[in-house]
Each structure stands twice: as structure tokens, then as C-alpha cells.
Tab-separated table of C-alpha atoms and ligand atoms in Angstrom:
chain	number	residue	atom	x	y	z
A	1	MET	CA	1.772	-31.215	24.817
A	2	LYS	CA	1.103	-28.402	27.296
A	3	ARG	CA	-2.170	-28.200	29.157
A	4	VAL	CA	-3.993	-24.837	29.034
A	5	ARG	CA	-7.067	-24.447	31.208
A	6	LEU	CA	-9.440	-21.724	29.984
A	7	THR	CA	-12.285	-20.753	32.297
A	8	LEU	CA	-15.112	-18.562	31.010
A	9	LEU	CA	-16.291	-16.116	33.673
A	10	HIS	CA	-19.766	-15.793	32.309
A	11	ASN	CA	-20.904	-13.300	34.955
A	12	GLN	CA	-18.134	-10.874	34.096
A	13	PRO	CA	-19.038	-9.022	30.901
A	14	ILE	CA	-16.460	-6.558	29.597
A	15	GLY	CA	-18.462	-4.645	26.999
A	16	THR	CA	-19.453	-4.803	23.355
A	17	ILE	CA	-16.773	-5.652	20.812
A	18	ALA	CA	-17.030	-2.657	18.474
A	19	PRO	CA	-16.876	-3.869	14.855
A	20	GLU	CA	-14.471	-0.941	14.324
A	21	LEU	CA	-11.869	-2.908	16.277
A	22	HIS	CA	-11.558	-4.925	13.051
A	23	GLY	CA	-10.773	-1.914	10.839
A	24	HIS	CA	-8.074	-1.447	8.181
A	25	PHE	CA	-5.646	1.171	6.974
A	26	VAL	CA	-5.196	2.178	3.318
A	27	GLU	CA	-2.400	4.595	2.448
A	28	MET	CA	-1.299	6.006	-0.892
A	29	LEU	CA	1.992	4.250	-0.321
A	30	SER	CA	3.945	1.741	-2.398
A	31	GLY	CA	1.491	-0.843	-3.819
A	32	CYS	CA	-1.321	-0.429	-1.328
A	33	VAL	CA	-3.609	1.501	-3.677
A	34	ASN	CA	-1.936	1.687	-7.105
A	35	GLY	CA	-1.437	-1.877	-8.269
A	36	GLY	CA	-3.131	-3.106	-5.095
A	37	ILE	CA	-6.741	-2.341	-4.329
A	38	TRP	CA	-6.788	-0.271	-7.541
A	39	ASN	CA	-5.982	-2.377	-10.602
A	40	THR	CA	-4.104	0.122	-12.767
A	41	LYS	CA	-4.374	-2.020	-15.918
A	42	LYS	CA	-8.145	-2.323	-15.675
A	43	ASP	CA	-8.461	1.171	-14.215
A	44	ASP	CA	-10.871	-0.161	-11.624
A	45	TYR	CA	-10.962	-1.760	-8.192
A	46	ASP	CA	-9.135	-5.075	-8.078
A	47	GLU	CA	-11.889	-7.654	-8.445
A	48	LEU	CA	-10.639	-10.240	-5.940
A	49	ILE	CA	-9.691	-7.673	-3.308
A	50	LEU	CA	-13.024	-5.905	-3.631
A	51	ARG	CA	-15.012	-9.143	-3.472
A	52	LYS	CA	-13.123	-10.627	-0.533
A	53	SER	CA	-13.120	-7.286	1.322
A	54	ALA	CA	-16.888	-7.088	0.893
A	55	ASP	CA	-17.262	-10.692	2.144
A	56	LEU	CA	-15.192	-9.876	5.183
A	57	GLY	CA	-16.720	-6.437	5.823
A	58	LEU	CA	-13.883	-4.000	6.463
A	59	GLU	CA	-15.891	-2.048	9.097
A	60	LEU	CA	-13.582	1.009	9.153
A	61	ILE	CA	-10.897	2.304	6.784
A	62	ARG	CA	-8.323	4.953	7.635
A	63	TRP	CA	-7.046	6.914	4.592
A	64	PRO	CA	-5.112	8.588	2.785
A	65	GLY	CA	-2.241	8.041	5.238
A	66	GLY	CA	-0.067	7.700	7.161
A	67	CYS	CA	2.680	10.059	6.249
A	68	PHE	CA	1.082	10.612	2.865
A	69	ALA	CA	-1.800	12.451	4.549
A	70	ASP	CA	0.539	15.274	5.514
A	71	ALA	CA	1.658	15.761	1.907
A	72	TYR	CA	-1.822	15.458	0.416
A	73	ASN	CA	-4.033	18.106	-1.107
A	74	TRP	CA	-7.500	16.595	-1.499
A	75	ARG	CA	-8.187	18.726	-4.589
A	76	ASP	CA	-5.582	16.687	-6.511
A	77	GLY	CA	-7.825	13.631	-6.250
A	78	VAL	CA	-11.228	14.943	-7.386
A	79	GLY	CA	-12.685	15.953	-10.744
A	80	PRO	CA	-12.055	14.570	-14.227
A	81	VAL	CA	-9.246	12.022	-14.138
A	82	LYS	CA	-7.495	13.574	-17.117
A	83	ASP	CA	-7.142	16.870	-15.236
A	84	ARG	CA	-5.676	15.384	-12.059
A	85	PRO	CA	-2.050	16.376	-11.437
A	86	THR	CA	0.929	14.092	-11.000
A	87	THR	CA	2.812	14.766	-7.791
A	88	ILE	CA	5.765	13.355	-5.964
A	89	THR	CA	6.468	12.447	-2.363
A	90	ASN	CA	9.548	10.666	-1.073
A	91	ARG	CA	9.123	10.399	2.652
A	92	TRP	CA	10.285	6.766	2.635
A	93	GLY	CA	13.221	6.998	0.219
A	94	PRO	CA	12.096	6.104	-3.298
A	95	ASP	CA	10.360	8.799	-5.332
A	96	GLU	CA	6.685	8.065	-5.213
A	97	VAL	CA	4.927	9.472	-8.222
A	98	GLU	CA	1.199	9.720	-7.625
A	99	ASN	CA	-1.289	10.275	-10.432
A	100	HIS	CA	-4.254	10.715	-8.054
A	101	ARG	CA	-6.486	8.307	-9.971
A	102	PHE	CA	-7.752	7.125	-6.594
A	103	GLY	CA	-9.115	10.111	-4.699
A	104	SER	CA	-11.913	10.933	-2.284
A	105	HIS	CA	-14.778	9.587	-4.436
A	106	GLU	CA	-12.963	6.327	-5.170
A	107	PHE	CA	-12.177	5.948	-1.477
A	108	MET	CA	-15.719	6.619	-0.302
A	109	GLU	CA	-17.072	4.191	-2.900
A	110	PHE	CA	-14.592	1.538	-1.729
A	111	CYS	CA	-15.881	2.060	1.822
A	112	ARG	CA	-19.469	1.722	0.658
A	113	ARG	CA	-18.809	-1.489	-1.236
A	114	THR	CA	-16.831	-3.096	1.589
A	115	GLY	CA	-19.145	-2.144	4.446
A	116	ALA	CA	-16.685	0.266	6.049
A	117	LYS	CA	-17.002	3.584	7.824
A	118	ALA	CA	-14.533	6.237	6.685
A	119	TRP	CA	-11.752	7.750	8.787
A	120	ILE	CA	-10.008	10.512	6.848
A	121	ASN	CA	-6.846	12.208	8.055
A	122	GLY	CA	-6.462	15.913	7.322
A	123	ASN	CA	-3.109	17.477	6.429
A	124	VAL	CA	-1.571	19.435	9.288
A	125	ALA	CA	2.115	19.502	8.297
A	126	THR	CA	1.800	21.045	4.827
A	127	GLY	CA	-1.895	21.870	4.665
A	128	SER	CA	-4.036	24.502	6.328
A	129	PRO	CA	-7.182	24.571	8.431
A	130	ARG	CA	-8.954	26.128	5.425
A	131	GLU	CA	-7.989	23.200	3.176
A	132	MET	CA	-9.354	20.717	5.700
A	133	VAL	CA	-12.559	22.715	6.240
A	134	GLU	CA	-13.152	22.815	2.486
A	135	TRP	CA	-12.545	19.064	2.169
A	136	ILE	CA	-15.148	18.458	4.877
A	137	GLU	CA	-17.587	20.793	3.154
A	138	TYR	CA	-16.943	19.212	-0.257
A	139	LEU	CA	-17.605	15.695	1.005
A	140	SER	CA	-20.256	16.164	3.629
A	141	TYR	CA	-22.179	19.410	3.419
A	142	ARG	CA	-25.835	18.661	2.676
A	143	GLY	CA	-26.829	22.186	1.660
A	144	ASP	CA	-26.166	24.133	-1.512
A	145	THR	CA	-22.687	25.679	-1.773
A	146	THR	CA	-20.116	25.972	-4.521
A	147	LEU	CA	-18.215	23.018	-3.057
A	148	SER	CA	-21.251	20.775	-2.577
A	149	ARG	CA	-22.258	21.597	-6.169
A	150	GLN	CA	-18.788	20.551	-7.281
A	151	ARG	CA	-19.229	17.230	-5.494
A	152	ALA	CA	-22.508	16.751	-7.376
A	153	ALA	CA	-20.871	17.710	-10.670
A	154	HIS	CA	-18.229	15.077	-9.924
A	155	GLY	CA	-20.929	12.430	-9.700
A	156	HIS	CA	-22.125	12.404	-6.095
A	157	PRO	CA	-24.971	14.778	-5.247
A	158	GLU	CA	-25.600	13.121	-1.859
A	159	ALA	CA	-23.337	14.155	0.994
A	160	TYR	CA	-20.932	11.466	2.160
A	161	ASP	CA	-20.830	10.399	5.796
A	162	VAL	CA	-17.297	10.513	7.100
A	163	ALA	CA	-17.339	8.903	10.524
A	164	TYR	CA	-14.019	10.302	11.780
A	165	TRP	CA	-11.671	13.132	10.838
A	166	GLY	CA	-8.091	12.884	12.036
A	167	VAL	CA	-6.200	16.105	12.662
A	168	GLY	CA	-2.854	15.031	11.205
A	169	ASN	CA	-0.902	11.779	11.417
A	170	GLU	CA	2.175	10.975	13.514
A	171	CYS	CA	2.599	14.673	14.201
A	172	TRP	CA	5.736	13.908	16.221
A	173	ASP	CA	7.573	12.936	13.012
A	174	CYS	CA	6.446	12.956	9.356
A	175	GLY	CA	3.318	14.839	10.378
A	176	GLY	CA	5.238	17.994	11.281
A	177	LYS	CA	7.868	17.094	13.917
A	178	PHE	CA	5.770	18.918	16.469
A	179	THR	CA	6.357	18.868	20.195
A	180	PRO	CA	3.356	17.973	22.376
A	181	THR	CA	2.763	21.685	22.985
A	182	THR	CA	3.135	22.877	19.395
A	183	TYR	CA	0.906	20.051	18.117
A	184	GLY	CA	-1.661	20.827	20.794
A	185	GLU	CA	-1.657	24.435	19.583
A	186	ALA	CA	-1.994	23.359	15.922
A	187	TYR	CA	-4.895	21.065	16.875
A	188	ARG	CA	-6.656	24.011	18.549
A	189	ARG	CA	-6.360	26.065	15.348
A	190	PHE	CA	-7.684	23.294	13.148
A	191	GLU	CA	-10.469	22.378	15.538
A	192	SER	CA	-11.735	25.917	15.852
A	193	ALA	CA	-11.981	26.152	12.051
A	194	ILE	CA	-13.741	22.800	11.585
A	195	PRO	CA	-17.495	23.302	11.089
A	196	ARG	CA	-20.404	22.040	13.156
A	197	TYR	CA	-22.998	20.837	10.681
A	198	LYS	CA	-26.534	20.196	11.754
A	199	ASP	CA	-27.326	16.442	11.946
A	200	MET	CA	-23.708	15.505	11.332
A	201	PRO	CA	-21.574	14.514	14.281
A	202	MET	CA	-18.004	15.728	13.848
A	203	ARG	CA	-15.748	13.183	15.520
A	204	LEU	CA	-12.246	14.629	15.630
A	205	ILE	CA	-9.217	12.521	16.361
A	206	VAL	CA	-6.112	13.797	18.105
A	207	GLY	CA	-2.799	12.429	16.818
A	208	GLY	CA	-1.522	10.173	19.589
A	209	PRO	CA	1.962	8.951	20.408
A	210	ASP	CA	4.668	6.830	18.835
A	211	GLY	CA	3.653	3.811	20.897
A	212	ASN	CA	6.981	2.136	20.204
A	213	LYS	CA	8.891	4.683	22.268
A	214	PRO	CA	8.289	3.922	25.940
A	215	GLU	CA	10.245	7.006	27.003
A	216	GLU	CA	8.141	9.259	24.778
A	217	ARG	CA	4.646	7.838	24.468
A	218	GLU	CA	3.319	8.942	27.825
A	219	VAL	CA	4.969	12.360	27.708
A	220	TRP	CA	3.404	12.977	24.293
A	221	THR	CA	-0.168	12.179	25.245
A	222	GLU	CA	0.015	13.959	28.568
A	223	GLY	CA	1.604	17.045	26.954
A	224	VAL	CA	-0.871	17.242	24.083
A	225	LEU	CA	-3.893	16.816	26.344
A	226	LYS	CA	-2.528	19.368	28.823
A	227	THR	CA	-2.327	21.905	25.992
A	228	LEU	CA	-5.856	21.048	24.894
A	229	PHE	CA	-7.293	21.311	28.384
A	230	GLU	CA	-5.494	24.362	29.733
A	231	TRP	CA	-7.795	26.915	28.138
A	232	ARG	CA	-11.137	26.761	26.271
A	233	ARG	CA	-11.432	23.140	25.421
A	234	PRO	CA	-11.640	22.028	21.761
A	235	ARG	CA	-13.765	19.115	20.554
A	236	ILE	CA	-11.961	15.804	20.975
A	237	TYR	CA	-13.511	12.473	20.103
A	238	ALA	CA	-10.488	10.192	20.411
A	239	VAL	CA	-6.729	9.846	20.635
A	240	ASP	CA	-5.010	7.706	17.973
A	241	ALA	CA	-1.965	5.725	19.188
A	242	HIS	CA	0.330	3.740	16.855
A	243	PHE	CA	2.359	0.649	17.686
A	244	TYR	CA	4.312	-1.620	15.327
A	245	ILE	CA	5.804	-5.016	16.012
A	246	TRP	CA	9.314	-4.285	14.869
A	247	GLY	CA	11.390	-7.033	13.388
A	248	ASP	CA	15.159	-7.073	13.237
A	249	PRO	CA	17.400	-9.623	11.522
A	250	ASN	CA	18.913	-10.980	14.744
A	251	GLY	CA	15.982	-10.749	17.117
A	252	THR	CA	13.055	-11.861	14.973
A	253	GLY	CA	14.627	-12.955	11.663
A	254	LYS	CA	13.166	-12.071	8.306
A	255	SER	CA	9.528	-12.119	7.298
A	256	ASN	CA	9.813	-15.666	5.882
A	257	ALA	CA	13.003	-16.926	7.527
A	258	PHE	CA	13.060	-17.282	11.296
A	259	ASN	CA	13.663	-19.936	13.931
A	260	ALA	CA	11.550	-20.868	16.940
A	261	ASP	CA	13.216	-18.329	19.240
A	262	GLN	CA	12.754	-15.588	16.681
A	263	PHE	CA	9.092	-16.598	16.444
A	264	SER	CA	8.839	-16.151	20.229
A	265	ALA	CA	10.660	-12.821	20.136
A	266	LEU	CA	8.012	-11.475	17.764
A	267	MET	CA	5.201	-12.667	20.069
A	268	TRP	CA	6.926	-11.091	23.052
A	269	ARG	CA	7.054	-7.767	21.215
A	270	THR	CA	3.424	-8.130	20.163
A	271	LEU	CA	2.215	-8.469	23.724
A	272	GLU	CA	3.804	-5.144	24.718
A	273	ILE	CA	0.976	-3.345	22.931
A	274	GLU	CA	-1.291	-4.142	25.889
A	275	ASP	CA	0.935	-2.221	28.274
A	276	MET	CA	1.095	0.662	25.805
A	277	PHE	CA	-2.661	1.068	25.449
A	278	LEU	CA	-3.440	0.507	29.150
A	279	LYS	CA	-1.069	3.356	30.090
A	280	GLN	CA	-2.493	5.574	27.331
A	281	ARG	CA	-5.957	4.936	28.724
A	282	GLU	CA	-4.826	5.896	32.225
A	283	ILE	CA	-3.455	9.203	30.984
A	284	ILE	CA	-6.551	10.031	28.926
A	285	ASP	CA	-8.785	9.158	31.893
A	286	ARG	CA	-6.991	11.750	34.000
A	287	PHE	CA	-8.324	14.381	31.603
A	288	ASP	CA	-11.692	12.958	30.505
A	289	ARG	CA	-12.943	9.382	30.590
A	290	GLY	CA	-15.255	10.168	27.668
A	291	ILE	CA	-12.381	10.563	25.187
A	292	LYS	CA	-11.955	7.354	23.218
A	293	LEU	CA	-8.733	5.537	22.451
A	294	MET	CA	-8.076	4.211	18.953
A	295	ILE	CA	-5.134	2.343	17.479
A	296	GLY	CA	-4.697	3.750	13.984
A	297	GLU	CA	-1.678	1.662	12.961
A	298	TYR	CA	-0.462	-1.712	14.217
A	299	GLY	CA	0.988	-4.943	12.867
A	300	PRO	CA	4.280	-6.670	12.107
A	301	TRP	CA	6.988	-4.639	10.337
A	302	HIS	CA	9.799	-7.032	9.453
A	303	SER	CA	13.336	-5.916	8.692
A	304	ASP	CA	13.145	-7.010	5.038
A	305	ALA	CA	10.190	-4.667	4.425
A	306	TRP	CA	12.786	-1.881	4.124
A	307	GLU	CA	14.393	-3.680	1.163
A	308	LYS	CA	11.196	-4.037	-0.849
A	309	PHE	CA	9.449	-0.772	-0.147
A	310	PHE	CA	7.089	-2.209	2.442
A	311	TRP	CA	6.409	-5.568	0.769
A	312	GLN	CA	7.127	-8.500	3.077
A	313	HIS	CA	6.126	-12.150	3.138
A	314	VAL	CA	2.984	-12.735	5.178
A	315	THR	CA	3.240	-16.054	6.981
A	316	LEU	CA	1.438	-18.085	9.611
A	317	ARG	CA	3.623	-16.289	12.197
A	318	ASP	CA	2.054	-12.970	11.168
A	319	ALA	CA	-1.379	-14.549	11.397
A	320	VAL	CA	-0.668	-15.620	15.000
A	321	CYS	CA	0.593	-12.109	15.758
A	322	VAL	CA	-2.638	-10.580	14.393
A	323	ALA	CA	-4.829	-13.110	16.232
A	324	ALA	CA	-3.037	-12.166	19.467
A	325	HIS	CA	-3.760	-8.469	18.802
A	326	LEU	CA	-7.432	-9.095	18.159
A	327	ASP	CA	-7.749	-11.205	21.323
A	328	LEU	CA	-6.173	-8.383	23.331
A	329	PHE	CA	-8.443	-5.787	21.715
A	330	HIS	CA	-11.550	-7.854	22.509
A	331	ASN	CA	-10.448	-8.301	26.119
A	332	HIS	CA	-10.137	-4.515	26.415
A	333	CYS	CA	-13.105	-3.518	24.315
A	334	ASP	CA	-14.291	-1.383	27.236
A	335	ILE	CA	-11.360	0.992	26.706
A	336	LEU	CA	-10.637	0.686	22.966
A	337	ALA	CA	-13.017	2.142	20.386
A	338	ALA	CA	-11.322	1.210	17.096
A	339	ALA	CA	-8.187	-0.244	15.533
A	340	THR	CA	-7.074	-0.116	11.908
A	341	TYR	CA	-4.643	-2.782	10.786
A	342	THR	CA	-1.593	-1.754	8.759
A	343	GLN	CA	-2.085	-1.956	5.772
A	344	LEU	CA	-4.799	-3.519	3.621
A	345	CYS	CA	-2.687	-4.447	0.599
A	346	ASN	CA	0.982	-5.004	-0.247
A	347	VAL	CA	2.302	-2.899	2.618
A	348	LEU	CA	3.667	-4.779	5.677
A	349	GLY	CA	1.638	-7.756	6.963
A	350	ALA	CA	-1.251	-7.145	4.589
A	351	PRO	CA	-4.398	-9.301	4.249
A	352	PHE	CA	-4.021	-8.886	0.458
A	353	GLN	CA	-1.007	-8.940	-1.801
A	354	THR	CA	-0.422	-8.754	-5.526
A	355	VAL	CA	2.456	-10.322	-7.424
A	356	ASP	CA	2.840	-9.511	-11.129
A	357	GLY	CA	-0.686	-8.178	-11.182
A	358	VAL	CA	-2.227	-11.292	-9.562
A	359	SER	CA	-3.979	-10.588	-6.278
A	360	TYR	CA	-4.548	-13.072	-3.465
A	361	SER	CA	-5.429	-13.113	0.208
A	362	THR	CA	-2.838	-13.909	2.864
A	363	PRO	CA	-3.083	-15.863	6.142
A	364	VAL	CA	-3.818	-12.564	7.907
A	365	TYR	CA	-7.049	-12.285	5.901
A	366	GLU	CA	-8.078	-15.660	7.321
A	367	VAL	CA	-7.609	-14.416	10.882
A	368	PHE	CA	-9.911	-11.429	10.368
A	369	SER	CA	-12.396	-13.759	8.760
A	370	LEU	CA	-12.229	-16.363	11.556
A	371	TYR	CA	-12.527	-13.698	14.256
A	372	LYS	CA	-15.442	-11.940	12.560
A	373	ALA	CA	-17.906	-13.905	14.702
A	374	HIS	CA	-16.967	-11.733	17.714
A	375	ARG	CA	-18.029	-8.451	16.131
A	376	GLY	CA	-20.840	-6.706	17.961
A	377	GLN	CA	-21.018	-9.445	20.618
A	378	GLU	CA	-20.571	-9.015	24.360
A	379	ALA	CA	-17.020	-9.810	25.448
A	380	ILE	CA	-16.725	-11.694	28.706
A	381	ARG	CA	-13.711	-12.289	30.899
A	382	HIS	CA	-11.829	-15.553	31.130
A	383	GLU	CA	-8.949	-17.000	33.109
A	384	VAL	CA	-5.986	-18.913	31.722
A	385	GLU	CA	-3.920	-21.374	33.735
A	386	THR	CA	-0.797	-22.692	32.089
A	387	GLU	CA	2.977	-22.428	31.970
A	388	GLU	CA	4.655	-19.465	30.308
A	389	ILE	CA	6.897	-19.800	27.253
A	390	ARG	CA	10.579	-19.135	27.952
A	391	PHE	CA	13.089	-18.427	25.220
A	392	PRO	CA	16.636	-17.097	24.875
A	393	PHE	CA	16.979	-13.584	23.523
A	394	ARG	CA	20.483	-12.175	23.119
A	395	ASP	CA	22.103	-12.791	26.540
A	396	GLN	CA	18.848	-13.128	28.492
A	397	THR	CA	15.977	-15.546	28.963
A	398	LEU	CA	12.605	-13.927	28.277
A	399	SER	CA	9.130	-15.265	28.833
A	400	HIS	CA	5.605	-14.559	27.672
A	401	GLN	CA	2.143	-16.059	27.930
A	402	ARG	CA	1.537	-19.341	26.110
A	403	VAL	CA	-1.768	-18.414	24.472
A	404	THR	CA	-3.998	-15.433	23.912
A	405	ALA	CA	-7.749	-15.943	23.977
A	406	SER	CA	-10.937	-13.934	23.885
A	407	VAL	CA	-14.533	-14.902	24.514
A	408	SER	CA	-17.792	-13.294	23.485
A	409	ARG	CA	-21.462	-14.120	23.955
A	410	ALA	CA	-24.077	-13.889	21.234
A	411	LYS	CA	-27.655	-12.726	21.878
A	412	ASP	CA	-28.837	-16.343	21.792
A	413	GLY	CA	-26.511	-17.194	24.704
A	414	ARG	CA	-23.930	-19.107	22.686
A	415	TYR	CA	-20.254	-18.343	23.150
A	416	VAL	CA	-17.440	-17.779	20.682
A	417	LEU	CA	-13.924	-18.404	21.927
A	418	THR	CA	-10.814	-17.704	19.885
A	419	CYS	CA	-7.344	-18.718	20.913
A	420	ALA	CA	-3.857	-18.380	19.420
A	421	ASN	CA	-1.110	-20.772	20.434
A	422	LEU	CA	1.987	-18.574	20.725
A	423	ASP	CA	4.262	-21.597	21.038
A	424	PRO	CA	5.991	-22.476	17.757
A	425	ASP	CA	6.861	-26.017	18.974
A	426	GLU	CA	4.286	-27.396	21.381
A	427	THR	CA	0.675	-28.390	20.949
A	428	ALA	CA	-1.648	-26.945	23.588
A	429	GLU	CA	-4.324	-29.117	25.104
A	430	LEU	CA	-7.117	-26.612	25.680
A	431	VAL	CA	-9.483	-27.576	28.477
A	432	ILE	CA	-12.389	-25.150	28.267
A	433	GLY	CA	-14.799	-24.833	31.146
A	434	GLY	CA	-17.018	-22.258	32.810
A	435	ASP	CA	-17.040	-20.879	36.336
A	436	GLU	CA	-20.663	-21.909	36.976
A	437	ILE	CA	-21.662	-23.199	33.568
A	438	THR	CA	-21.194	-26.375	31.597
A	439	PHE	CA	-21.158	-26.920	27.856
A	440	GLY	CA	-23.305	-29.397	25.966
A	441	SER	CA	-21.812	-29.002	22.500
A	442	ALA	CA	-18.881	-27.410	20.725
A	443	ARG	CA	-17.584	-26.932	17.183
A	444	ALA	CA	-14.092	-25.751	16.323
A	445	TRP	CA	-12.219	-24.427	13.266
A	446	LEU	CA	-8.469	-24.271	12.942
A	447	LEU	CA	-6.018	-22.106	10.985
A	448	HIS	CA	-2.710	-23.857	10.758
A	449	ALA	CA	0.227	-25.127	8.701
A	450	ASP	CA	3.043	-27.388	9.858
A	451	ASP	CA	5.627	-24.739	9.066
A	452	PRO	CA	5.030	-21.266	10.584
A	453	GLN	CA	6.935	-19.808	7.615
A	454	THR	CA	4.094	-20.861	5.300
A	455	SER	CA	2.576	-18.101	3.195
A	456	HIS	CA	0.064	-18.019	0.338
A	457	GLN	CA	0.987	-17.934	-3.324
A	458	PRO	CA	-0.674	-16.015	-6.176
A	459	GLY	CA	-2.981	-18.101	-8.327
A	460	ARG	CA	-3.252	-20.931	-5.762
A	461	ASP	CA	-5.893	-21.705	-3.159
A	462	PRO	CA	-5.042	-20.430	0.342
A	463	VAL	CA	-3.305	-23.223	2.262
A	464	ILE	CA	-4.050	-21.636	5.598
A	465	ALA	CA	-7.838	-21.698	5.588
A	466	PRO	CA	-10.273	-22.797	8.300
A	467	LYS	CA	-10.552	-26.562	8.758
A	468	SER	CA	-12.759	-28.213	11.286
A	469	LEU	CA	-11.025	-29.468	14.411
A	470	ALA	CA	-12.153	-32.120	16.904
A	471	ALA	CA	-13.773	-30.674	20.031
A	472	LYS	CA	-14.528	-33.344	22.662
A	473	VAL	CA	-17.245	-32.552	25.190
A	474	THR	CA	-16.851	-34.436	28.479
A	475	ASN	CA	-18.624	-33.623	31.744
A	476	GLY	CA	-19.540	-30.162	30.540
A	477	GLN	CA	-15.978	-29.295	29.522
A	478	VAL	CA	-14.527	-29.078	26.041
A	479	VAL	CA	-11.112	-30.460	25.138
A	480	ILE	CA	-9.263	-29.401	21.986
A	481	GLU	CA	-5.752	-30.092	20.766
A	482	LEU	CA	-4.465	-26.837	19.332
A	483	PRO	CA	-1.282	-27.413	17.302
A	484	ALA	CA	1.830	-25.286	17.720
A	485	ALA	CA	1.296	-21.839	16.163
A	486	GLY	CA	-2.355	-22.729	15.556
A	487	ILE	CA	-5.334	-20.382	15.780
A	488	VAL	CA	-8.738	-21.725	16.690
A	489	LYS	CA	-12.323	-20.512	16.882
A	490	VAL	CA	-14.696	-22.533	19.081
A	491	GLU	CA	-18.461	-22.129	19.198
A	492	LEU	CA	-19.817	-23.323	22.516
A	493	ALA	CA	-23.392	-24.004	23.570
A	494	ARG	CA	-24.633	-24.856	27.057
B	501	AHR	O1	2.392	2.334	7.573
B	501	AHR	C1	3.546	2.907	7.063
B	501	AHR	C2	3.919	4.220	7.755
B	501	AHR	O2	4.176	3.973	9.091
B	501	AHR	C3	2.855	5.292	7.760
B	501	AHR	O3	2.910	6.088	6.635
B	501	AHR	C4	3.214	6.100	8.962
B	501	AHR	O4	2.108	6.722	9.554
B	501	AHR	C5	3.897	5.116	9.880
B	501	AHR	O5	5.074	5.601	10.399
């Protein structure tokens, strides 16, 4: 057992944890929508996914892609279903035939029913500024125009609120293979065409870097912003950076077959995201501290996902990886405005999967649910004292932190602490104290399974679900035994 001392620095608030840090990403890709959140047999939303998404509250959904966004014409997805065209994209290899049953109205309704704001990405690579302007008008114009009348004729007279509009997706690759300068120029064109409606804030998002390329990510953001700032400045609400936790057969194993060192290798890669977003923030601050930073795509992408068109097993290891992300996001909620997890269903480390038409929630769902208590609360700083984890990786020895944790304070003065044990072998003895405060009571809930390769099965109850865990209060401190690869939420009162 390894001792981990966690000290809450109650006089050091960080900021409010924006609920949008717990957002999700839905792309018209593989089984995310068709056969996922949209049950094609019933021709309706999947009942379980809709219900559990509404229970969780999805907060923010980014749609329709991803790479799909830059092949999408919004007109294909509105109007009578029988008149919608069938189109094909094959960005990722297999031919993807899309019947457009799920379009803008179905998306906005899904947001409404799951308590999410909408983030829609416009098409820069194969679309035009006019197409994007008309999409905005169709969805959100409150006055009387041909397009707003069409929206009404299609069943929705009221204008929709779209919280964010993205100008393209991954414009350095599938979104147009732009350079920082040529994308910056394209952004200027789109931005100058995008309307300014009365009483409707237009929050435009700049396509940020490929966060997985250290040699490129800073050059991209700096170059794009330079182009946007060198002459009359366009509207910019945020920059959207992407970062995946790449798996490879030797380094991190497969999604459901890995050893302890491969578990550690995945955690080590996860933690790099912090460096990525801190440097992005620094660059953005050089131009304007008011521009927000968002993380539009993140999560584990195992090597076997390539074999099954983005479907991978979602295990306890993925849950620990997601818990670590959320802890990092909370600890930097002063510099991060939103994050949308990749993707909501059947694609990569999804919170929902379907097998033979049966939908179920995965261990990742349980993490979002456990961590929900932090949303909207005030994050406060903490200190961790413990030994690092060391593990062999190829011909080197690498190390990373033993746990991630985040702490927030509710209005009534109570604290919520979450903590992920990144060690696949050792229990952590958490000793939780405060710098000048003591605790009188504590309750804890654990997500865990003995084998980190555990995943959920269709038609069975989730095996990784919150169970209460002993929290001993002695002399104002709380002691908890957090099993290897366990994730805990602790509610603390003074
Ligand atoms: O999430 C899958 C793909 O990964 C998205 O389409 C793209 O934006 C990213 O490269």
C-alpha cells in the first residue's frame, strides 16, 4: 500500500468548474448515430441512451463531426425524411453511406432532451461561407425569412439556440489540409459572412491544433492567430484543440488486453494533455487573454479501434484515463472553457455502446456520473505528496504521478474530492487533510473491479458502478483505502 497525502488548500480557489467541461462529441461516423443514439429499427432515439444521457445531463454536444463536418451539407438533413438524399463519405476507409435520417432537428431535439448546449461545426473544406450563413439563419433567425419559414414548416417555428459555431474541424488535415496562414485566411472569409443577430451571441470557434504533434501544435496556433490579428480582427470566441491518447500494440496493448506496464504507458500518455493545453493557453494569452480554450476531442484511441471501424472495448482502464482527464480539467478550470469527450456512442472509448442492437452504458459513463457533483462548483487547489509510479517502456524507465485528484466546494461549504489511482497494482492509502481546516464527516463512493480489463456487457447490469467505501475520520483527517486502478468520490464536511 502506498501512502498519498492530499491537502486541500481551501483559501486557494481556482475558478468555477464550467459544466461544459463535461461535454460530449457526436459524429455521423460508424455507429455513433446510426445504430447508436438513433435506433434505426425503431426509427427513434435509442431509449436507454436517451434516458441515461438525460439522467447524466450531457451539458454540451459537438456535432456533426469531426471529419464528417467537412463533407456535410446541412440541407441533406432537413425536411421530409423520404426526400433526404443518400450520400457517401469514406474519409476513414470503409464507404460510409449516410441516409441523413438524423439531421439538424433531430440533433437539436437530442440536445434539448439531454440538457445539452449545441456546438455545431460548419463545413470549411467542401462548403462555403454562404452555406454556413444559411444554416445559421435556418436554425436561429427569429424573424420572418424564407429559411426561418422553412424551419417552421419542418416542425420548429421557434428559433433554436446554438451556443457555439465552429469554423471547420481539424483544418490541418481532413478539414482542408490548410496551413496556419491559409486556414487563418479562410476563417476571415467565413467570419465576415457570419451574421450578427440581435439578442443572439455568435460564439465562433477557431479550429485549433493537432495536439498530438508536439512539433506542430504550437506553430499552428501561433500561425493561425497571427493571421487573424495582423489586420482587422475577426470575431473569435475560442480555440478548439484536439488530443487523443494513442494506443499501440506494443506500448499500451489492445483495448481489452494489456499488462500493468501497458496500463501505465496509457496513463503516462494521458497526462501529456496538461502540457499541451498549458502551452496552448500561453500562446493564446499572447494575443488576447479573453479568447477561450476548448478541447473538442479527447479520449483513448486504442490500436484495435482501426480493425473495427472505431469500436473498441471500454474497460476500467479507460475509466481511469477519463477520470484523470476530468481531474486535470477541473484543476485548470480557470483556463479551459469546455471539453467534449470522444465520442458518445460506439466510437472509441464511448460512454454508450450497442451490440446486436442492445445498448448499454460503459465504465466511462460511470465516471461522468460520479464526477457530476463537481459541475458548477468552485474548484480549489490541493497538494499531493506521494511517490511517483515508475515503469519500463521500451528501453527506458518512465515515471508519472501516482494519482490525479480534484477538489471543489459547494455553496453550503461542503467539499467534493475525486481521485483516480493510476497504479494498476498498488492500493493507495489516501490521507485527506486541509491546510487550516479539519473535517468532521466524510462519505465515499468507489468505481472499481479487480481486473482493469473489465468492461460491461449488453443486457447485464453494469459491474463497475458506484459502491460505498469506508472513509475513516480521525483527528480532522479522512483516511480511505483506494484500490489499484480505483476511482473515488469523497464528500467532506467540516
Ligand atoms: O473522432 C474520430 C475522428 O478523429 C474525427 O472525425 C476527427 O475529427 C478526428 O481526427
